[in-house]
């Protein structure tokens, strides 16, 4: 199809032709344009080919020209002619830049290292933010996936898991989702193979989970929707890493059976490589296998909230519409099921946003800290670059005298900066790659999607953009200032003298840069100080148990045990462990405090007074003597050997529960885990125990109740032992003791209780370490910046100092005078940093524990620290300036 | 006149790369300028070589510099544009073409003897 070429395309082509060497352009330029025009008559797509071709030709021709003119024979000062091609100038500048940088290796190394660290930290932080908050989830059309949740203001629930019966009603009644699946919190299952049993991570879900996510199997098939119910045969899908490691990647595994928790499951498929559900990576997947006669029918399936629904929006449906639909359904359910659904609400959140959770703020803080570090690095490099430029004032003045315009000089200086930024960017990218690898493998708990962290194309593009921006800061500004130097002054003085006699613009710029560094350092050090204080506060929180010399491991009751046998199993196990040398005491708990999640229920105390009903009570099961060894009994007694299966039902409550009820004494009263007017099993309260942290060190004490294992047996318990000498040897002996009781007992998650507490603050520790590193680096660079500015400024005043000395000034007077120069910059920087911190500190509130974001002590100590350190940095040049030799100075001037 | 010196000078340019060879071939066929050369080269190479302005004029500059072609003193009356530059082979260029063509032809004959040349369908 014939198309008339547009004027724009020809103009653009002519612009690209200007990149060719001048002689070639003059001779063939018009012919090329003519040929281009003829080509455009035939096809519009010719435009891109032709443009690309011209650029390639320009590179070839210029390189050819360079080959013909060896670098060594190129004069170092070539007069700049107007009209030389842009590309020629740029190539010339590149050669000059390399030569110039080669003459100052110290400056080059320092500049590239500073830039490399700044850029590397920035790219790493960006990669983390991109992975956690921006990168699409690795599912089919992830923008359509939403997480559904329930909330209830009466119970203090917000974005909680859902009840299975409510989920089934959403599935039936909704108008906005193509399908809704659900999965539960990931647990463990006993895999019996080769005569033994091991616990492996187990994921449970509805049969349509993989279909909703849009995941395809690697081998065989994934679940079918009907396998949600126990009317279907038990099946299992192997995770790809588990299949490779445990089955050797055997493709004949499909159709074989695997014994899980005592039941045979058919292996129907292998999940694809890299498939994970958020932070958990279970080794096996099993459908729920719900009983259709129970689920959706029995009241408890609407009362127990433990599944995570995931839904796919219909095409064209927005999140608001989905929320409105869920609200309408919950309104119906509230009327149909008032015993369970009063004030119960539901909502939907985009899945990516739900996964990112509350990491947005700490990641944003991290980004702000690294951006500050990068700015400081750029400011430092700018200062160094400015001094170098001023040192070459004679050279620059000569070029201007020979006809080079200011733009040409700026271009030359900026090219040097760009070369440094290129190397700095490469170092930064390499540093970021290492940092990302470390974070991916050893990053802190609680940061979602960290396993997907990598340096992708987005990070590389960001790195290039950051390097380019840093050139603008540390390259353009100093170049512009240096190019404003007075021509005559530069020709007369030049060299170091030229640097010393720099213009006011250059001096002002250096002061601003130094002040910027001080201000940013104040903000970063303040934030680091508050985060560190918060971490230390968290570490000193009383968890309610003493982790010192305490170890734990989990042991599951072997399959096929009835209740009496299961009770006897743990009794024998605890007796066996307590009898070991080096073990002081042992007991068991169903879910470790802080580490493991448990379930909540209601609590009603008969005769408990006005507040006898407690809406939300968290439930755990312990063996006799647990609190005597690993907690404290505040009132009444602990469980003991008289509390057995057929004895009167007993229960322990914690202090928070007692405070919630508010009765004078709860000992001897009966309570049930139900509402006052509901059926429930009565248990007598025999003791009140000390509060132990439930799910987090940050939260206050919550009402908790404890049943005795003999009356509430569980499938697996955490054995906790107090030992005199913790170590791997003792744990190994404990494993042997378990195997002696029953070799089919799987044991897992062996760790010290110190580790449990350490993991609870892992994210805060990580934030503290990172912020402290940044604060240290920022402070160091700010000190260097202030030092160099002061040294430079005082160097400019050597003559003045000499005259003052000749007129009788004492050294201490000159030191005071020298310090007076630096302190103004420092004060202004500190004030600006404090002002910025006061404005933005409020955003840190949710991150901090026990520390106000406007902590007066921090706001006082940090500026004092900065002032002391930076004034000390001014002291050295001030003392040096005060010792000027008058005669030598006068002779040199 | 083909002197020994001229032949020696010509042989310094052998073997030729495909693009300059095709350009010389187009010039030897009387195609003289820009886009027409592109079309001719595409035809000679059965569409495998498409010359764009940057590449074409880069090679023209090299060929001019090496003395294989020269600018024609006659203006191109057919195009009606007196500014259009036209080219023709020099003696050296013609010599090099002959030598290169002979070399290629010998290669093709050797390949044919080994039945390595596919028949055109």
Tab-separated table of C-alpha atoms in Angstrom, chain A residues 13 24 26-40 42-43 46 49-50 53-54 56-58 60-61 64 67-68, chain B residues 33-39 49-62 64-66 70-71 81 83-87:
chain	number	residue	atom	x	y	z
A	13	UNK	CA	15.497	10.212	10.056
A	24	UNK	CA	30.114	11.157	5.389
A	26	UNK	CA	27.880	15.917	3.937
A	27	UNK	CA	28.593	13.626	1.077
A	28	UNK	CA	25.780	11.119	1.335
A	29	UNK	CA	23.229	12.620	3.687
A	30	UNK	CA	20.817	13.880	1.075
A	31	UNK	CA	21.075	10.667	-0.942
A	32	UNK	CA	20.220	8.710	2.153
A	33	UNK	CA	17.224	10.862	2.911
A	34	UNK	CA	16.067	10.515	-0.683
A	35	UNK	CA	16.398	6.753	-0.480
A	36	UNK	CA	14.513	6.755	2.785
A	37	UNK	CA	11.729	8.790	1.253
A	38	UNK	CA	11.394	6.367	-1.619
A	39	UNK	CA	11.309	3.456	0.781
A	40	UNK	CA	8.614	5.061	2.870
A	42	UNK	CA	6.336	1.602	-0.245
A	43	UNK	CA	5.953	0.632	3.369
A	46	UNK	CA	10.504	0.514	6.549
A	49	UNK	CA	14.538	-0.689	9.788
A	50	UNK	CA	16.006	2.392	8.178
A	53	UNK	CA	20.314	0.794	10.094
A	54	UNK	CA	21.543	4.386	10.214
A	56	UNK	CA	24.401	0.896	13.160
A	57	UNK	CA	26.196	2.586	10.268
A	58	UNK	CA	27.118	5.510	12.525
A	60	UNK	CA	30.671	1.378	12.314
A	61	UNK	CA	31.906	4.587	10.725
A	64	UNK	CA	36.473	2.938	11.778
A	67	UNK	CA	40.809	2.790	14.436
A	68	UNK	CA	42.454	4.998	11.869
B	33	UNK	CA	21.670	5.162	-7.431
B	34	UNK	CA	20.065	4.730	-4.081
B	35	UNK	CA	16.779	2.918	-3.954
B	36	UNK	CA	17.219	1.327	-7.347
B	37	UNK	CA	20.391	-0.283	-6.045
B	38	UNK	CA	18.452	-1.637	-3.101
B	39	UNK	CA	15.897	-3.193	-5.408
B	49	UNK	CA	19.970	-9.149	1.193
B	50	UNK	CA	18.029	-5.954	1.730
B	51	UNK	CA	20.102	-2.808	1.797
B	52	UNK	CA	18.979	0.127	3.870
B	53	UNK	CA	20.375	3.647	3.545
B	54	UNK	CA	22.925	3.403	6.359
B	55	UNK	CA	24.482	0.174	5.137
B	56	UNK	CA	24.340	1.015	1.441
B	57	UNK	CA	26.023	4.355	1.692
B	58	UNK	CA	28.552	3.100	4.186
B	59	UNK	CA	29.695	0.543	1.635
B	60	UNK	CA	29.523	3.041	-1.205
B	61	UNK	CA	31.825	5.303	0.800
B	62	UNK	CA	34.241	2.410	1.335
B	64	UNK	CA	34.739	4.996	-3.386
B	65	UNK	CA	37.615	5.308	-0.932
B	66	UNK	CA	39.185	2.071	-2.190
B	70	UNK	CA	33.676	6.474	-8.970
B	71	UNK	CA	31.004	9.049	-9.274
B	81	UNK	CA	17.013	15.199	-10.411
B	83	UNK	CA	21.422	16.382	-7.492
B	84	UNK	CA	21.244	12.616	-7.581
B	85	UNK	CA	24.701	11.024	-7.400
B	86	UNK	CA	25.462	8.173	-9.816
B	87	UNK	CA	28.246	5.636	-9.769
